[in-house]
Tab-separated table of C-alpha atoms in Angstrom:
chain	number	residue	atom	x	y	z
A	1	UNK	CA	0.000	0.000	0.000
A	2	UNK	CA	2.583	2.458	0.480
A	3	UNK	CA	4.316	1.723	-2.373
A	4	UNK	CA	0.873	2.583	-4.217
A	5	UNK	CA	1.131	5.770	-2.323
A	6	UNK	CA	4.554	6.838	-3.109
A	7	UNK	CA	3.766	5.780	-6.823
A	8	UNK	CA	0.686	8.282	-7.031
A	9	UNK	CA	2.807	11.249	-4.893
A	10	UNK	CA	5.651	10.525	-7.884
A	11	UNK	CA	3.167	10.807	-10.679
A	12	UNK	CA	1.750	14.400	-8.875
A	13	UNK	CA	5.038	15.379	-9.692
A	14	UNK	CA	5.468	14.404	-13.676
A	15	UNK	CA	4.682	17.008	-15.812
A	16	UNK	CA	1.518	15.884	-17.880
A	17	UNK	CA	-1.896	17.509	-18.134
A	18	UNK	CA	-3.352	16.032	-15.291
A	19	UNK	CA	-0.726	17.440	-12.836
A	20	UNK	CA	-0.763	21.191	-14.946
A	21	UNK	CA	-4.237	21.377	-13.945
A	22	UNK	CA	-4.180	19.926	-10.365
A	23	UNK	CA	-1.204	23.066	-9.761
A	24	UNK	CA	-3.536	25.667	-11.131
A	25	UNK	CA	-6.139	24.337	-9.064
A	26	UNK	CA	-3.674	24.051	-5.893
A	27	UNK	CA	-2.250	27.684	-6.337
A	28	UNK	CA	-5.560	29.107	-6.880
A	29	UNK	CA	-7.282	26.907	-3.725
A	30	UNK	CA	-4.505	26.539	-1.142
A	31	UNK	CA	-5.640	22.836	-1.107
A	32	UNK	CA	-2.485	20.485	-1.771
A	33	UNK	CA	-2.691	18.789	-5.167
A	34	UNK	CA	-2.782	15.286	-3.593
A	35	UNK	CA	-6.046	15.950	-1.986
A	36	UNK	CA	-7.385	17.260	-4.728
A	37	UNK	CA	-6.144	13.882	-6.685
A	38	UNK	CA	-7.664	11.820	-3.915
A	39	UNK	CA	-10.949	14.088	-3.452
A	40	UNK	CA	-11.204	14.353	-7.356
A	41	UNK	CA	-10.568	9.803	-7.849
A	42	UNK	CA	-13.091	9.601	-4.912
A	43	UNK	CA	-15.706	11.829	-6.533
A	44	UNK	CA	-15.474	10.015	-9.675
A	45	UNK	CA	-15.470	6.323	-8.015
A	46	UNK	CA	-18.723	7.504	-6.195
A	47	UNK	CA	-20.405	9.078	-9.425
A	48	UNK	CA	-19.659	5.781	-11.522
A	49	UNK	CA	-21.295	3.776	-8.557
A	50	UNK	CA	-24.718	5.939	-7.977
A	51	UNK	CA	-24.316	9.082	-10.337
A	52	UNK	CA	-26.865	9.211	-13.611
A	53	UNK	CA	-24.383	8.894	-16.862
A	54	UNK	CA	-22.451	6.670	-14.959
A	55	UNK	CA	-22.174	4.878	-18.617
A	56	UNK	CA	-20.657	8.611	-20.782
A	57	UNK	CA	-18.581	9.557	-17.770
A	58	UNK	CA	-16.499	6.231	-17.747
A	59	UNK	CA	-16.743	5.928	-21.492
A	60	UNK	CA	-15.335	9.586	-21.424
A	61	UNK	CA	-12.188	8.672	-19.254
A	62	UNK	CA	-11.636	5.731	-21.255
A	63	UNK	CA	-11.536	8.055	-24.337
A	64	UNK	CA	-10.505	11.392	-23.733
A	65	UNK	CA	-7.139	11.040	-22.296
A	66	UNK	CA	-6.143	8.281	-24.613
A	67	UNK	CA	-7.283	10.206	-27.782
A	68	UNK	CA	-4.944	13.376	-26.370
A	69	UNK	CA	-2.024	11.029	-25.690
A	70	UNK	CA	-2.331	9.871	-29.243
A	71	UNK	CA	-2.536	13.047	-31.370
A	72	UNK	CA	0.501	13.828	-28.832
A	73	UNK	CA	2.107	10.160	-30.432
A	74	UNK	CA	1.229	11.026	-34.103
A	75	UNK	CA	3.215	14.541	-33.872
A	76	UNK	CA	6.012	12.968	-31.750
A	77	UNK	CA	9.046	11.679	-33.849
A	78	UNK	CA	9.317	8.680	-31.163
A	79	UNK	CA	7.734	5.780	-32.559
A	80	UNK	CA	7.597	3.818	-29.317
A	81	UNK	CA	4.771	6.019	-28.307
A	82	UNK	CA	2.602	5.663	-31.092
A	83	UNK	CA	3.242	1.809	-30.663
A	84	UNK	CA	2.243	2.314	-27.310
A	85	UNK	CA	-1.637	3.868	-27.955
A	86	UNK	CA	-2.124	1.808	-30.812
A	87	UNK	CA	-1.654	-1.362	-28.657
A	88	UNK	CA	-4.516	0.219	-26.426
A	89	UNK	CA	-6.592	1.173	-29.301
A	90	UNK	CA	-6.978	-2.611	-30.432
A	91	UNK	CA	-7.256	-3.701	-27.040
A	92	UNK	CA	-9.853	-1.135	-26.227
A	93	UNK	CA	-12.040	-1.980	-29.708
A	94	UNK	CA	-11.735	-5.587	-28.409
A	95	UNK	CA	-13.014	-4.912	-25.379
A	96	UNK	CA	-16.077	-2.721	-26.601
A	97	UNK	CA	-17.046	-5.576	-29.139
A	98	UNK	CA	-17.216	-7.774	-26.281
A	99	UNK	CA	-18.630	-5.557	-24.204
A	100	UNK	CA	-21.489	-4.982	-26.730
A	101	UNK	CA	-22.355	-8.632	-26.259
A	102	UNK	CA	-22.363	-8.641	-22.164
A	103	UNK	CA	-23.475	-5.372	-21.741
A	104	UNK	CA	-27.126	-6.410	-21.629
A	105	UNK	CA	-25.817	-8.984	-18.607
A	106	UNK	CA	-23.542	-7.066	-16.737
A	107	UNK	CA	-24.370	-3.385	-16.236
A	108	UNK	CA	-26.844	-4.831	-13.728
A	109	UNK	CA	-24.257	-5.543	-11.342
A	110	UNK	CA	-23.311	-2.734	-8.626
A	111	UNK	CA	-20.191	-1.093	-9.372
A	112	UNK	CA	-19.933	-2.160	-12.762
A	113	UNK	CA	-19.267	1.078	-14.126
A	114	UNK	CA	-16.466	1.449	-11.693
A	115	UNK	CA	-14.518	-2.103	-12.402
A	116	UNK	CA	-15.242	-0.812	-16.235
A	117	UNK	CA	-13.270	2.765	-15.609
A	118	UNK	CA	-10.767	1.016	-13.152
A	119	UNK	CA	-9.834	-2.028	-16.222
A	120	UNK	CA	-9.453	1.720	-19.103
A	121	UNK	CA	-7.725	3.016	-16.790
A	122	UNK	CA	-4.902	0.374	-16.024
A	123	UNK	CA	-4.782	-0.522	-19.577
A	124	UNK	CA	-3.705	3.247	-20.399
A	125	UNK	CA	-1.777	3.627	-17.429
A	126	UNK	CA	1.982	3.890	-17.969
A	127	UNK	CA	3.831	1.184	-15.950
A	128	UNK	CA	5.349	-2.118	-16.762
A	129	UNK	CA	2.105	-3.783	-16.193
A	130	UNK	CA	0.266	-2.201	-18.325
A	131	UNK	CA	-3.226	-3.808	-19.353
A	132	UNK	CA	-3.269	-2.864	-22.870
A	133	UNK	CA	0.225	-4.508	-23.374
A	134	UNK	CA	-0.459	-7.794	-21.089
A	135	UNK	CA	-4.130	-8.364	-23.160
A	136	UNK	CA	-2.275	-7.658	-26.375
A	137	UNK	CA	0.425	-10.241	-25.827
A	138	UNK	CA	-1.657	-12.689	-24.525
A	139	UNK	CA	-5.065	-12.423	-25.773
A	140	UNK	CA	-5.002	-10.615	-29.038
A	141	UNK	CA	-1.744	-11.408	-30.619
A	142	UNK	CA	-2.078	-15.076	-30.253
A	143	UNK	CA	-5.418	-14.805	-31.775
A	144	UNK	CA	-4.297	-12.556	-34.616
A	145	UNK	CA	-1.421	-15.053	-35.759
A	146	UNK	CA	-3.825	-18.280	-35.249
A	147	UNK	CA	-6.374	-16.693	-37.531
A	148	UNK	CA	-5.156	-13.534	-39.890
A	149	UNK	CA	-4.200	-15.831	-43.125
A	150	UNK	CA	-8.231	-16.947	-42.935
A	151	UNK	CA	-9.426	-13.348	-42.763
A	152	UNK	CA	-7.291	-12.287	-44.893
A	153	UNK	CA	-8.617	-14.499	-47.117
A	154	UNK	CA	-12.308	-13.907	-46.586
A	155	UNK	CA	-11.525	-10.149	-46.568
A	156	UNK	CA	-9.957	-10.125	-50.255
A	157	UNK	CA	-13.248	-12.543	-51.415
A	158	UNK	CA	-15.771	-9.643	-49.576
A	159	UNK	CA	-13.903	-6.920	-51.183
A	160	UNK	CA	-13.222	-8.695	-54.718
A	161	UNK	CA	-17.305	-9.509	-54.599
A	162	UNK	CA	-18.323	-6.047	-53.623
A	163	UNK	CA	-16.015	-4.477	-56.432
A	164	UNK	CA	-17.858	-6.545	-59.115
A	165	UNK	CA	-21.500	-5.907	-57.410
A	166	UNK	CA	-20.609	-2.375	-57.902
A	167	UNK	CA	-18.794	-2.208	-61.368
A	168	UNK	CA	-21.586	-4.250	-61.882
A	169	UNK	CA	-24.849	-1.939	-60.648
A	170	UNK	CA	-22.909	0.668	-62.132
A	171	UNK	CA	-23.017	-0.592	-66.090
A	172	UNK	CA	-26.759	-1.296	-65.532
A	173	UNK	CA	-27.354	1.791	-63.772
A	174	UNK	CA	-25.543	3.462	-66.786
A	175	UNK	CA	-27.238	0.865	-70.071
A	176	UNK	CA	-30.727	2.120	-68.176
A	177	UNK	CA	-29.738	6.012	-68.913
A	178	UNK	CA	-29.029	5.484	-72.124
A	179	UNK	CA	-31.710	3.409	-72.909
A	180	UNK	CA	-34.006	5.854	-71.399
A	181	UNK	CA	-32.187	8.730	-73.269
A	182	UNK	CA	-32.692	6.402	-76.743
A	183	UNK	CA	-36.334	6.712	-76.101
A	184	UNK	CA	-36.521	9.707	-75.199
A	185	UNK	CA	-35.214	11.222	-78.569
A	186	UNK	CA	-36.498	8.976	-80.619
A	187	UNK	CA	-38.782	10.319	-83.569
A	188	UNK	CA	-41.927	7.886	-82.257
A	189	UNK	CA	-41.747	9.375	-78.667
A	190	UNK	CA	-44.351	10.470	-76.864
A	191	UNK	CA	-45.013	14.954	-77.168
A	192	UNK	CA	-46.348	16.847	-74.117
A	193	UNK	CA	-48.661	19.621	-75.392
A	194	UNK	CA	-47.205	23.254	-75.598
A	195	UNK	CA	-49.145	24.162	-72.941
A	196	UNK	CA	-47.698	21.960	-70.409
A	197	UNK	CA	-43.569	21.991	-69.768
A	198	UNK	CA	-41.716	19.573	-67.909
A	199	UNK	CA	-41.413	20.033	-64.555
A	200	UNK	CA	-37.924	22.055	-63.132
């Protein structure tokens, strides 16, 4: 436990966002920044267990942050960082497929919402245990080299099939116009009266 607490006092003093904010907040309050951590985590923890939009607010800190850290990665020239949030991207569009299935099941159970925030949040955080990197090793990546040749496969037939469905549409689509355009001009084709115009 106190090395949990010395780990959190060491990350109040990295320079990120997070910490940026909590000084403003510190100078402008007189409260010390690690009570406003601690007040703020509490807060939250409470809000996901009883709050209304218990569902956006951990969806939002599974999100936000991450999408930040990765426009940060992009503009970097360090490509260990962008390997870094791309890991968690796959793992987190894993996890909400899943979740889309056990949703239904499992938001009934108390403190769901907070287990939810508490699994984004170690799979973004940025220590050696990282979740993102452990489920990517050992869930994902062994699935992805067991199976990738097969959807490769299937994902060349889809795309082959929908090219020809639409080169295909396309020439009747196109042999209709022309047809119609035929008749149209056609000496034998039908005349509206002078008096009536065709519609604009």
């Amino acid at each position: 436990m106190a090395s949990l607490k010395q780990r959190f006092q060491s990350f109040l003093e990295e320079k990120n966002v997070i910490t940026h904010f909590l000084a403003k907040l510190e100078k402008k309050t007189g409260v010390p920044k690690y009570y406003l951590a601690t007040g703020s985590i509490a807060f939250v923890g409470l809000y996901l267990t009883f709050g209304y939009g218990a569902s956006l607010l951990c969806n939002l800190i599974g999100f936000v942050y991450p999408a930040y850290a990765s426009v940060k990665a992009i503009e970097s020239s360090n490509k260990e960082d962008d390997t870094t949030w791309l890991t968690y991207w796959v793992v987190y569009g894993v996890f909400s497929v899943a979740e889309f299935f056990s949703d239904l099941f499992l938001f009934w159970f108390p403190f769901y919402y907070v287990g939810k925030c508490a699994f984004l949040i170690w799979c973004m955080a940025p220590v050696a245990w990282n979740g993102s990197q452990f489920l990517y090793h050992r869930v994902v990546r062994p699935l992805f080299l067991k199976h990738h040749v097969a959807v490769d496969r299937v994902a060349s037939d889809l795309s082959g099939r929908a090219i020809d469905a639409a080169s295909t549409v396309t020439r009747e689509v196109l042999q209709t116009l022309a047809l119609s355009r035929s008749l149209l001009t056609s000496p034998g084709a039908p005349q509206l009266p002078p008096d009536q115009s065709p519609p604009r």
